[in-house]
mmCIF file of C-alpha atoms in Angstrom:
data_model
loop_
_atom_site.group_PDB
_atom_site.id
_atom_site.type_symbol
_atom_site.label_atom_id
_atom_site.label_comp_id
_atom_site.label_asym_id
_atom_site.label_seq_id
_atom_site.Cartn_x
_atom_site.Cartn_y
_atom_site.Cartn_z
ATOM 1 C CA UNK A 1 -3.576 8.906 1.677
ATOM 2 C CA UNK A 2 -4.786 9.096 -1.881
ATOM 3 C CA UNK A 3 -1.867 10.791 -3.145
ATOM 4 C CA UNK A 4 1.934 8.981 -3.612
ATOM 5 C CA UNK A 5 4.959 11.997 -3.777
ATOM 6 C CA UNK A 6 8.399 11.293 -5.097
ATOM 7 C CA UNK A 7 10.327 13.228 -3.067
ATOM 8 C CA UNK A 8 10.942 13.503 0.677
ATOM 9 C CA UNK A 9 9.840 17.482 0.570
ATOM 10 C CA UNK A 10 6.618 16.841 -0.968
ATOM 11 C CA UNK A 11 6.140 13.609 1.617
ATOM 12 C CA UNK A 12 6.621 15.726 4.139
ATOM 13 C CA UNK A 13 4.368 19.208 2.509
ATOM 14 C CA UNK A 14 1.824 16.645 1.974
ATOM 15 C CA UNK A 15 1.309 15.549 5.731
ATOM 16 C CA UNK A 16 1.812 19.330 6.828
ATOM 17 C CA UNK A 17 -1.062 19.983 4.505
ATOM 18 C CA UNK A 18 -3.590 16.938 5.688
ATOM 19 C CA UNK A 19 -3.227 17.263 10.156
ATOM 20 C CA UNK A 20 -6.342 14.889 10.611
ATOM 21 C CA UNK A 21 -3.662 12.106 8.306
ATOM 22 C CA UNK A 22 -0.565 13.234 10.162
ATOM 23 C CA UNK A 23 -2.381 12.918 13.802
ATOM 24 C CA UNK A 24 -3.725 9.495 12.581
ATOM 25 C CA UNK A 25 -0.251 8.083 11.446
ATOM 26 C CA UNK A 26 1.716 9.631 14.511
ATOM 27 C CA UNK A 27 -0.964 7.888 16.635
ATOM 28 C CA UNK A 28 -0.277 4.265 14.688
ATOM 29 C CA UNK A 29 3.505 5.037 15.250
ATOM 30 C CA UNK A 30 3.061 5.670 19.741
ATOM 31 C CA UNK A 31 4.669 9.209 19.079
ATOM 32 C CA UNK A 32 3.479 13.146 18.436
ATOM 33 C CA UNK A 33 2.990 14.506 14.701
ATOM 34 C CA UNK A 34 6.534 17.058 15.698
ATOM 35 C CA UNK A 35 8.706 14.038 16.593
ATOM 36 C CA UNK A 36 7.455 12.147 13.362
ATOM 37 C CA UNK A 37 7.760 14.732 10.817
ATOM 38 C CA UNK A 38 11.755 15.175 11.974
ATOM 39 C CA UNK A 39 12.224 11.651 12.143
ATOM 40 C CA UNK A 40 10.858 11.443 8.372
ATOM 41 C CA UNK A 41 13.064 14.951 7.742
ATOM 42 C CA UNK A 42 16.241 12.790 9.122
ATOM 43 C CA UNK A 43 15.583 9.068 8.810
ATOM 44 C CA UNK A 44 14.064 7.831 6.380
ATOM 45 C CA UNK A 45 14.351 7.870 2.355
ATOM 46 C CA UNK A 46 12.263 6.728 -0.925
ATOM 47 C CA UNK A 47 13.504 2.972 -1.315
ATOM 48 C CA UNK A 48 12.331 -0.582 -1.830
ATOM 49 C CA UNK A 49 11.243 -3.280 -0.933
ATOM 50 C CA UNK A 50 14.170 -5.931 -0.545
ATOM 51 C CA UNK A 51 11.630 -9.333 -0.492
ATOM 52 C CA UNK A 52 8.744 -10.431 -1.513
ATOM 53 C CA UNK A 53 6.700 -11.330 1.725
ATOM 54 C CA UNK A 54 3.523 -10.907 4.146
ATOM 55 C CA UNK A 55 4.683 -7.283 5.889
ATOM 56 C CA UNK A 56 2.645 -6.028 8.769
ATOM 57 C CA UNK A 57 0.289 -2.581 8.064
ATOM 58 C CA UNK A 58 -0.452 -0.330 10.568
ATOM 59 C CA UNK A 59 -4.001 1.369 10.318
ATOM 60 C CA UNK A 60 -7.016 3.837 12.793
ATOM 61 C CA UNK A 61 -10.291 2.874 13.410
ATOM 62 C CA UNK A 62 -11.606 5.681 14.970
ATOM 63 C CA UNK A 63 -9.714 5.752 18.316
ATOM 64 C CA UNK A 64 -8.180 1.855 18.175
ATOM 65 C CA UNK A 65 -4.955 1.079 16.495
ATOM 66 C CA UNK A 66 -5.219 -1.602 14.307
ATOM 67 C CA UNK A 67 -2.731 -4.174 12.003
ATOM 68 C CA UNK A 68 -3.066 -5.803 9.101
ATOM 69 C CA UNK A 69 -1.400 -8.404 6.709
ATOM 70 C CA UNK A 70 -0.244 -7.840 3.375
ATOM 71 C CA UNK A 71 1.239 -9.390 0.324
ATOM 72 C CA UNK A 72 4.128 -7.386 -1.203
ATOM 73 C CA UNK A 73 6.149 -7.773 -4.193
ATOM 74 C CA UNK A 74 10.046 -7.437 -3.685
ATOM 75 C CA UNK A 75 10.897 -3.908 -5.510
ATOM 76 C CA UNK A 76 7.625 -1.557 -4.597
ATOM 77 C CA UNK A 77 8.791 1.914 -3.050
ATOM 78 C CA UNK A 78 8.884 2.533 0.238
ATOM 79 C CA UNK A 79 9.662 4.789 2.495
ATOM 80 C CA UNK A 80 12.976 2.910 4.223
ATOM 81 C CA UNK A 81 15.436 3.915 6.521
ATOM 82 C CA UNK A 82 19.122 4.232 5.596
ATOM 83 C CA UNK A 83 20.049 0.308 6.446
ATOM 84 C CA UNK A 84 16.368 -0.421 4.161
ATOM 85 C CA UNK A 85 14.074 -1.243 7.212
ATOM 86 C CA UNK A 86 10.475 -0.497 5.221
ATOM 87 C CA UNK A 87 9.103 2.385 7.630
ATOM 88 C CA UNK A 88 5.899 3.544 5.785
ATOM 89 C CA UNK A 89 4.105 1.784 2.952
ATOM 90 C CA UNK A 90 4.379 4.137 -0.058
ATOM 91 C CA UNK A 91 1.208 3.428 -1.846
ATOM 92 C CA UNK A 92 -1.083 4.208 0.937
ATOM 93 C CA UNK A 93 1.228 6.018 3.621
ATOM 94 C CA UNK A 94 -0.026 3.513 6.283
ATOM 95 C CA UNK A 95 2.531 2.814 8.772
ATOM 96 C CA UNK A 96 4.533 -0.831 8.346
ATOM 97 C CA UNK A 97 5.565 -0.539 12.124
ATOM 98 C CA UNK A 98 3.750 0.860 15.315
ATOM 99 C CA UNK A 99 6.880 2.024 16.587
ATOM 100 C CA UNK A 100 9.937 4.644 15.585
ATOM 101 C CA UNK A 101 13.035 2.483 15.456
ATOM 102 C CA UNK A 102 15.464 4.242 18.144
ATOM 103 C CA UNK A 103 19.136 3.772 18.150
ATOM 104 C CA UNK A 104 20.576 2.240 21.811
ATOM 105 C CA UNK A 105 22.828 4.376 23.684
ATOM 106 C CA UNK A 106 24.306 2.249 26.910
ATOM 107 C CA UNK A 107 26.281 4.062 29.225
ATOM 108 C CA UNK A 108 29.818 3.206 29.309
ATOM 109 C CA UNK A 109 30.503 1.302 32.246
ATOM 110 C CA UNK A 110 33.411 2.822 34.642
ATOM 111 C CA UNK A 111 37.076 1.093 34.698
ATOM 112 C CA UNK A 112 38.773 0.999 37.522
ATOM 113 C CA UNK A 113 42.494 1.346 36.780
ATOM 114 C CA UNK A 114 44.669 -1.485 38.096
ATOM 115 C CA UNK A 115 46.923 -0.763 41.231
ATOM 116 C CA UNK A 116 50.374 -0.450 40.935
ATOM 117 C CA UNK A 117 52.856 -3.362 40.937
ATOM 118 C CA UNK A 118 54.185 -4.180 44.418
ATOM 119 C CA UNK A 119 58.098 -3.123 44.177
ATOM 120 C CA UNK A 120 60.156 -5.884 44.285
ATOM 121 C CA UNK A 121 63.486 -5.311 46.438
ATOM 122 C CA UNK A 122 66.421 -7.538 45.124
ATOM 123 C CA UNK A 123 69.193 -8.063 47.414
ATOM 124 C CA UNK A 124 72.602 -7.576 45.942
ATOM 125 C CA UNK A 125 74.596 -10.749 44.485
ATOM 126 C CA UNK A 126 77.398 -12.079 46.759
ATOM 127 C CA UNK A 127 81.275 -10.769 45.419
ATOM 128 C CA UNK A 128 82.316 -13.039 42.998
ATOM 129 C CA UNK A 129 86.141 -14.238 42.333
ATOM 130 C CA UNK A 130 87.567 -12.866 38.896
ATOM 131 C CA UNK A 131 89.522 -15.782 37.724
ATOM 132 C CA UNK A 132 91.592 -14.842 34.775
ATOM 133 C CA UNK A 133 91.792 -17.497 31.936
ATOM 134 C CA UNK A 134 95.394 -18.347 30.178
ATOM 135 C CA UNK A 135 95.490 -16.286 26.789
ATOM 136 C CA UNK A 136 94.044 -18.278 24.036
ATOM 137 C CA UNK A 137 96.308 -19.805 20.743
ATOM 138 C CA UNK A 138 96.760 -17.576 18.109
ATOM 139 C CA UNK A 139 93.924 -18.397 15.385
ATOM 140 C CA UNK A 140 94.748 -20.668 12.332
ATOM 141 C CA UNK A 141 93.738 -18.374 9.297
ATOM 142 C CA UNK A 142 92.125 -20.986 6.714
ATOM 143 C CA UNK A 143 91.737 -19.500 3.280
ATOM 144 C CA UNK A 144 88.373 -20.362 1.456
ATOM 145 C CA UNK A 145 88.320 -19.865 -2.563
ATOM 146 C CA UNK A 146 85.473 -17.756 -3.092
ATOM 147 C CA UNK A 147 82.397 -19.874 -4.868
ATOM 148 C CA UNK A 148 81.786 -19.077 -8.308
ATOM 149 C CA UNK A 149 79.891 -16.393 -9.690
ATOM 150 C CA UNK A 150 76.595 -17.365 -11.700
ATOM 151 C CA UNK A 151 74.597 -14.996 -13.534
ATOM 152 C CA UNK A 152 71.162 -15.323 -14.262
ATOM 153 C CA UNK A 153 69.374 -13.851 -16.604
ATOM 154 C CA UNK A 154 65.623 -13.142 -15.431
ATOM 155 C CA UNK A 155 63.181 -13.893 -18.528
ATOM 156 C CA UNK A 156 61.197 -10.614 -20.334
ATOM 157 C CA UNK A 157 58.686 -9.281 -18.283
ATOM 158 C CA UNK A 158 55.326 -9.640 -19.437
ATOM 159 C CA UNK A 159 53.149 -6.742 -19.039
ATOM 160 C CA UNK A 160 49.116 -7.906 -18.768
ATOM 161 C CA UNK A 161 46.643 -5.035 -19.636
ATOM 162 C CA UNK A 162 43.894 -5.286 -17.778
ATOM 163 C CA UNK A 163 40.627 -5.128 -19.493
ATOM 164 C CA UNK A 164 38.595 -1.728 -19.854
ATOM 165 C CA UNK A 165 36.515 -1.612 -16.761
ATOM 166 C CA UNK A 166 32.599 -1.262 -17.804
ATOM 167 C CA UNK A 167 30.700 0.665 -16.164
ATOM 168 C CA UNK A 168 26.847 -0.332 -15.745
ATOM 169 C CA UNK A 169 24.148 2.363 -15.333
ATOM 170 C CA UNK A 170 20.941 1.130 -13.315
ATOM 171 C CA UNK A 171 18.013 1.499 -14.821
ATOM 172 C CA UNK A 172 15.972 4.329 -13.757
ATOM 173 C CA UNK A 173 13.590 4.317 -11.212
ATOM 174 C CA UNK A 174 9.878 4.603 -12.324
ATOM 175 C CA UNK A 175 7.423 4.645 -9.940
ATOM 176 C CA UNK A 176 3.536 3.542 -10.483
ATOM 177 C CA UNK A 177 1.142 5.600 -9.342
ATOM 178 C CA UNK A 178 -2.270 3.540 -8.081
ATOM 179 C CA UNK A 179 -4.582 3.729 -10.094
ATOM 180 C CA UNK A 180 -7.661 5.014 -8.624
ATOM 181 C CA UNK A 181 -10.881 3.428 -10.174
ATOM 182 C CA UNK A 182 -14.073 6.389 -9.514
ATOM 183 C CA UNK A 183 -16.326 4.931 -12.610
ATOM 184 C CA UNK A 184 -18.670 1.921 -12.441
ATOM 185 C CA UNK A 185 -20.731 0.784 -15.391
ATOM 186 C CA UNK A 186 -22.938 -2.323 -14.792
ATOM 187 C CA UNK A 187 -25.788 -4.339 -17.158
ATOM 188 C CA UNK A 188 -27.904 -6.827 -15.613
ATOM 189 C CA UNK A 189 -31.789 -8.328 -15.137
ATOM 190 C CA UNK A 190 -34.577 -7.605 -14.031
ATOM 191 C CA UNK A 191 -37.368 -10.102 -12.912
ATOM 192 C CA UNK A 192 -40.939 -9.464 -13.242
ATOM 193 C CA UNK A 193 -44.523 -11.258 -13.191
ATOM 194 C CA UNK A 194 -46.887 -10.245 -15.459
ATOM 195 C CA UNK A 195 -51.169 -10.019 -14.812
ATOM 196 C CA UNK A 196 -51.575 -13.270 -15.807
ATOM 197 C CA UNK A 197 -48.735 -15.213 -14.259
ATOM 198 C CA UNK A 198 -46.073 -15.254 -17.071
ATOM 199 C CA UNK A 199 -42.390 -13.993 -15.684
ATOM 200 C CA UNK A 200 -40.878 -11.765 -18.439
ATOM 201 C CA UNK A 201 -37.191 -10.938 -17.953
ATOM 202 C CA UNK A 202 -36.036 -6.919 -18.604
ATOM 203 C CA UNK A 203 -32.559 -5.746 -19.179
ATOM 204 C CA UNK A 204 -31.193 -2.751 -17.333
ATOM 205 C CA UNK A 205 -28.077 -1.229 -16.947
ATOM 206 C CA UNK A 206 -26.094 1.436 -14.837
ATOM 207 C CA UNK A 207 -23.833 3.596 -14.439
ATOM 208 C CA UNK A 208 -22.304 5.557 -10.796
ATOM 209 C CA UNK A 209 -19.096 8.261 -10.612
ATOM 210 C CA UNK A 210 -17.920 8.891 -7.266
ATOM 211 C CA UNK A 211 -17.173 12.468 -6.601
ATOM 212 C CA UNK A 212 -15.923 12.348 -2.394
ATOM 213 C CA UNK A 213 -14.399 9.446 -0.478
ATOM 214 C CA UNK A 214 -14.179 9.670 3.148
ATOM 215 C CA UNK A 215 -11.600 7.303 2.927
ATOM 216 C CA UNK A 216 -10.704 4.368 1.273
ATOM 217 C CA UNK A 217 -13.431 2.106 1.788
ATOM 218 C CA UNK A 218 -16.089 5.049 2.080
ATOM 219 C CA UNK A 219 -17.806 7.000 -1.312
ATOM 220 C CA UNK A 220 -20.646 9.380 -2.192
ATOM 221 C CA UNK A 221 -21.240 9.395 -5.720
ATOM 222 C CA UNK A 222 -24.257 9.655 -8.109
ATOM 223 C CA UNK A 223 -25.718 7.362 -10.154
ATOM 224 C CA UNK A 224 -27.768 6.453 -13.230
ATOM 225 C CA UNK A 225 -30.142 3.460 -13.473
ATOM 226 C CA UNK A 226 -32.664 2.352 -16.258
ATOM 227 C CA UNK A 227 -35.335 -0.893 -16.862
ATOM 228 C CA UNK A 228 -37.024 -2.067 -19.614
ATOM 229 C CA UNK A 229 -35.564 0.608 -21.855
ATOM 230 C CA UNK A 230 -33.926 -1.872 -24.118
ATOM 231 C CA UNK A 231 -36.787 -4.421 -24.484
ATOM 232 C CA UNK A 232 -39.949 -3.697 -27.534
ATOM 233 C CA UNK A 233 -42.777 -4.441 -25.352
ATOM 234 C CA UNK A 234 -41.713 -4.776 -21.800
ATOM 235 C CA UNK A 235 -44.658 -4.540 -19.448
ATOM 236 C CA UNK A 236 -42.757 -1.370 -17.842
ATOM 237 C CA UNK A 237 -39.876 0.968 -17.961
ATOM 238 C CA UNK A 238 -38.302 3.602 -16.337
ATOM 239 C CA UNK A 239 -35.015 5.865 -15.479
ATOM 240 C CA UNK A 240 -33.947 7.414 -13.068
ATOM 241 C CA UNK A 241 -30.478 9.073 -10.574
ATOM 242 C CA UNK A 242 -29.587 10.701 -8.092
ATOM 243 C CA UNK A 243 -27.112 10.623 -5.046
ATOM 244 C CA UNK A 244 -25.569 7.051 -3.612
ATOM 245 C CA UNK A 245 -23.071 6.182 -0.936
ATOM 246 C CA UNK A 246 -20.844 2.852 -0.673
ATOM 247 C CA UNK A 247 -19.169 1.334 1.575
ATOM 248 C CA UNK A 248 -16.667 -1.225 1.220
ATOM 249 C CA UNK A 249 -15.698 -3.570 4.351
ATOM 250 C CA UNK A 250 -12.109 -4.240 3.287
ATOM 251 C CA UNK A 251 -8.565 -3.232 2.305
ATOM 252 C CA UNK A 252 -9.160 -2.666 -1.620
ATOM 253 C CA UNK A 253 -5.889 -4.049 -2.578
ATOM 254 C CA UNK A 254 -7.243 -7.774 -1.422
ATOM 255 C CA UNK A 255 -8.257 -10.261 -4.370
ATOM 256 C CA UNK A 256 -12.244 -9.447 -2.889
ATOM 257 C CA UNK A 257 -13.859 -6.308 -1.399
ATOM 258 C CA UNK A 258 -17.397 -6.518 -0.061
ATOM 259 C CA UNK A 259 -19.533 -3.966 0.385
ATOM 260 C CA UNK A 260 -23.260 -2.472 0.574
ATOM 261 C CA UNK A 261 -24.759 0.813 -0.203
ATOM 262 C CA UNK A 262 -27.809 2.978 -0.525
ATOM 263 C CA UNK A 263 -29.511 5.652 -2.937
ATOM 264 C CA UNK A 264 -32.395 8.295 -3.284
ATOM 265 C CA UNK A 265 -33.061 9.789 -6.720
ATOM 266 C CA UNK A 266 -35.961 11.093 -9.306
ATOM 267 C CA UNK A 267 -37.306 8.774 -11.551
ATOM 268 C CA UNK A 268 -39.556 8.767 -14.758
ATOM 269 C CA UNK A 269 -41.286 5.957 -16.202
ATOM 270 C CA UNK A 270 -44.089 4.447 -18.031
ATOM 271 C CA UNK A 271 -46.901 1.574 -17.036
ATOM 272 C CA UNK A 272 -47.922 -0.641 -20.018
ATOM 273 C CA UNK A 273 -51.236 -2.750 -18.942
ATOM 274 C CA UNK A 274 -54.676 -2.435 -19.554
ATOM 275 C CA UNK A 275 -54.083 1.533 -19.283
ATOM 276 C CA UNK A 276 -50.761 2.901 -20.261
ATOM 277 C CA UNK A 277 -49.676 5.289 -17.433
ATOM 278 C CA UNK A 278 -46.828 7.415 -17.129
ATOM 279 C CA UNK A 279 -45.061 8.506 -13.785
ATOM 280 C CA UNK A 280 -42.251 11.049 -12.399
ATOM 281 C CA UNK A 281 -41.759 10.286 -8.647
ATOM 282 C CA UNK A 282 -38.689 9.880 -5.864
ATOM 283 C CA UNK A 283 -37.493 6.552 -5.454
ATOM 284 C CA UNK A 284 -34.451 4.578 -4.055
ATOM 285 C CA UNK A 285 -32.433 1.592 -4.346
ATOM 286 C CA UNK A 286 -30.342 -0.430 -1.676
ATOM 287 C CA UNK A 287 -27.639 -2.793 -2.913
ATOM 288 C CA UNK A 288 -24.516 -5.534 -1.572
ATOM 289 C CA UNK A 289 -22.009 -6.388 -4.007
ATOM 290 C CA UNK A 290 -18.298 -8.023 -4.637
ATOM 291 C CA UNK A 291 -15.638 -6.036 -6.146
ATOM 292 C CA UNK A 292 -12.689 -8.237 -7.385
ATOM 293 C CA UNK A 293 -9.456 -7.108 -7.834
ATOM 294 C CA UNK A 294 -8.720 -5.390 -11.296
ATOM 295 C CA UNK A 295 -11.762 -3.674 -11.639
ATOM 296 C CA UNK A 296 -15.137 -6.187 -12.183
ATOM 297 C CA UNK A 297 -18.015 -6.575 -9.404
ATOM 298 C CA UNK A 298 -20.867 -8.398 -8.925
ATOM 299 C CA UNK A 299 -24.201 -6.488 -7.351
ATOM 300 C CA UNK A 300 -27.543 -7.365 -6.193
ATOM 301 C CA UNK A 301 -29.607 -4.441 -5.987
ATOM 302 C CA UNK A 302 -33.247 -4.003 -5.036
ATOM 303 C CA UNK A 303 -35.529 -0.436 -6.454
ATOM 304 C CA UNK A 304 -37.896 0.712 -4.397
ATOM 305 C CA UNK A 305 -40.248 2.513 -6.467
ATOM 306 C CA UNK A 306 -43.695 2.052 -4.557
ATOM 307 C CA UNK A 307 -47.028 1.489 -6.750
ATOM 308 C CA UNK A 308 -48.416 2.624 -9.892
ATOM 309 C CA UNK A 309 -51.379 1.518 -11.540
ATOM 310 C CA UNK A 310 -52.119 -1.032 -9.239
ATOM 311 C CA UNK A 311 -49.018 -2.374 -9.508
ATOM 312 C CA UNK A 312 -45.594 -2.635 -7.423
ATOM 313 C CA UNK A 313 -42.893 -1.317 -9.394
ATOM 314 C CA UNK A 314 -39.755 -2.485 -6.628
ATOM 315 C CA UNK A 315 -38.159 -5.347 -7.911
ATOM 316 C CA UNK A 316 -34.700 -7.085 -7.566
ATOM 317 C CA UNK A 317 -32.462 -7.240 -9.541
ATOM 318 C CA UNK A 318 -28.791 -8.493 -10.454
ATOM 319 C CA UNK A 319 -25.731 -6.650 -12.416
ATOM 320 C CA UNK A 320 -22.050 -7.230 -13.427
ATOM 321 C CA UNK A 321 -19.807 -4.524 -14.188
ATOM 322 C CA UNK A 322 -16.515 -2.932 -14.047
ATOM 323 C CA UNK A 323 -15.244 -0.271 -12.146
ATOM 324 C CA UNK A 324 -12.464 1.996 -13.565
#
């Protein structure tokens, strides 16, 4: 999911209102979209992470379960249970296990009670003759002085104060939202041959706004290219847009994302050779690229823009930008 809630309720109202998300991540976790939403209701909380480590992320591609490894910081928010087992990544909502963790109930095993003690049967002791001794002596009385009487005096008592307790308030809790980056501006060259052999290189740049994601590695956008606009006597130029898709091959929070994409549009132009020309036609463009971690990619992209005045206008080209 695109969106990261604070609060349990909102989690919860969030998956309620996306079923396609909730089906997915109850599928990840073995279990039905009911049992998970009561076992996020009862069991787990907004936490952190307690190290910083390679954790295991759950993920659906189309029908097949899938996991992945990633690098997290100690201290990103989680969604934890109550002893801080990490549950479901908070940035993403992707599952960190493909299980519910279950709490073991054995039975209690039956104890059989001890049998009574055998009853021991004493016979009775044989009569015994009473032989009565003389009377003693009388008792010498020996007088003992008593032992003198010492008094001690116990030293003052000395009364420690303890030091004022202090009490330490955490700091709050701030959480990050991801950043989403929608906005791509790129410059770059163009290559191209001229009549009599020469190669004259043209400047272009670009610009693309996505406006739906399927996900996050799929996006329809649309786009803005121009060539040879920036140049005083380039052989051509032209501008042109229209509606691209892209799609990206990994997890975007890895150092490097590949991906490739495609686009129709209008474009308008003009032909300087021996007869100036001007032209307004449909064209396209397909294009691979890198996008790095932190916002800069590197494209190359090739127009297809057919002929015009004897000439083929489809060229390759290559761009860096950055995508916010």
């Amino acid at each position: 999911m695109h969106v990261q809630y604070t609060s349990k309720a909102e989690f919860i109202q969030g998956l309620k209102q996306h079923p396609r998300t909730l089906k997915a991540m109850a599928k990840c976790f073995g279990t039905s979209t009911s049992r998970l939403l009561q076992f996020i209701h009862d069991g787990v909380h907004l936490g952190r992470l307690q190290t910083t480590r390679s954790y295991v992320v759950w993920g659906l591609h189309g029908e097949r379960v899938y996991a992945t490894h990633v690098r997290y910081m100690a201290g990103m928010p989680a969604w934890v249970t109550a002893d801080g087992t990490p549950v479901i990544c908070w940035r993403c909502s992707n599952p960190m296990m493909n299980h519910l963790p279950m709490e073991s109930s054995a039975p209690l095993a039956m104890v059989t009670p001890p049998p009574p003690p055998t009853p021991v049967v004493t016979p009775p002791p044989p009569p015994v003759e009473v032989v009565t001794p003389p009377p003693p002596p009388p008792p010498v009385e020996v007088v003992i002085p008593p032992p003198p009487v010492v008094i001690v005096t116990p030293p003052p008592a000395v009364i420690v104060t303890p030091p004022p307790a202090v009490v330490v308030t955490p700091p709050p809790m701030v959480i990050m939202r991801e950043h989403r980056r929608w906005i791509g501006i790129k410059v770059g060259v163009l290559s191209w041959n001229e009549f009599f052999g020469s190669n004259e290189t043209m400047a272009t740049a670009g610009l693309d706004v996505d406006i739906w994601s399927f996900n996050s590695t799929s996006h329809v956008g649309l786009y803005f290219d121009t060539a040879g606009e920036f140049e005083n006597h380039s052989p051509y130029a032209w501008y042109g847009g229209g509606l691209e898709f892209r799609q990206e091959f990994s997890n975007p929070s890895k150092s490097t994302t590949p991906y490739i994409g495609l686009g129709v549009g209008y474009y308008t132009g003009h032909v300087d050779d021996a007869v100036s020309e001007n032209f307004n036609k449909l064209g396209g463009k397909a294009f691979i690229g890198l996008q790095f971690r932190g916002g800069p990619f590197l494209e190359l992209q090739y127009n297809q823009l057919g002929k015009q005045n004897g000439r083929d206008l489809s060229r390759f080209g290559v761009s860096i930008g950055y995508r916010f």
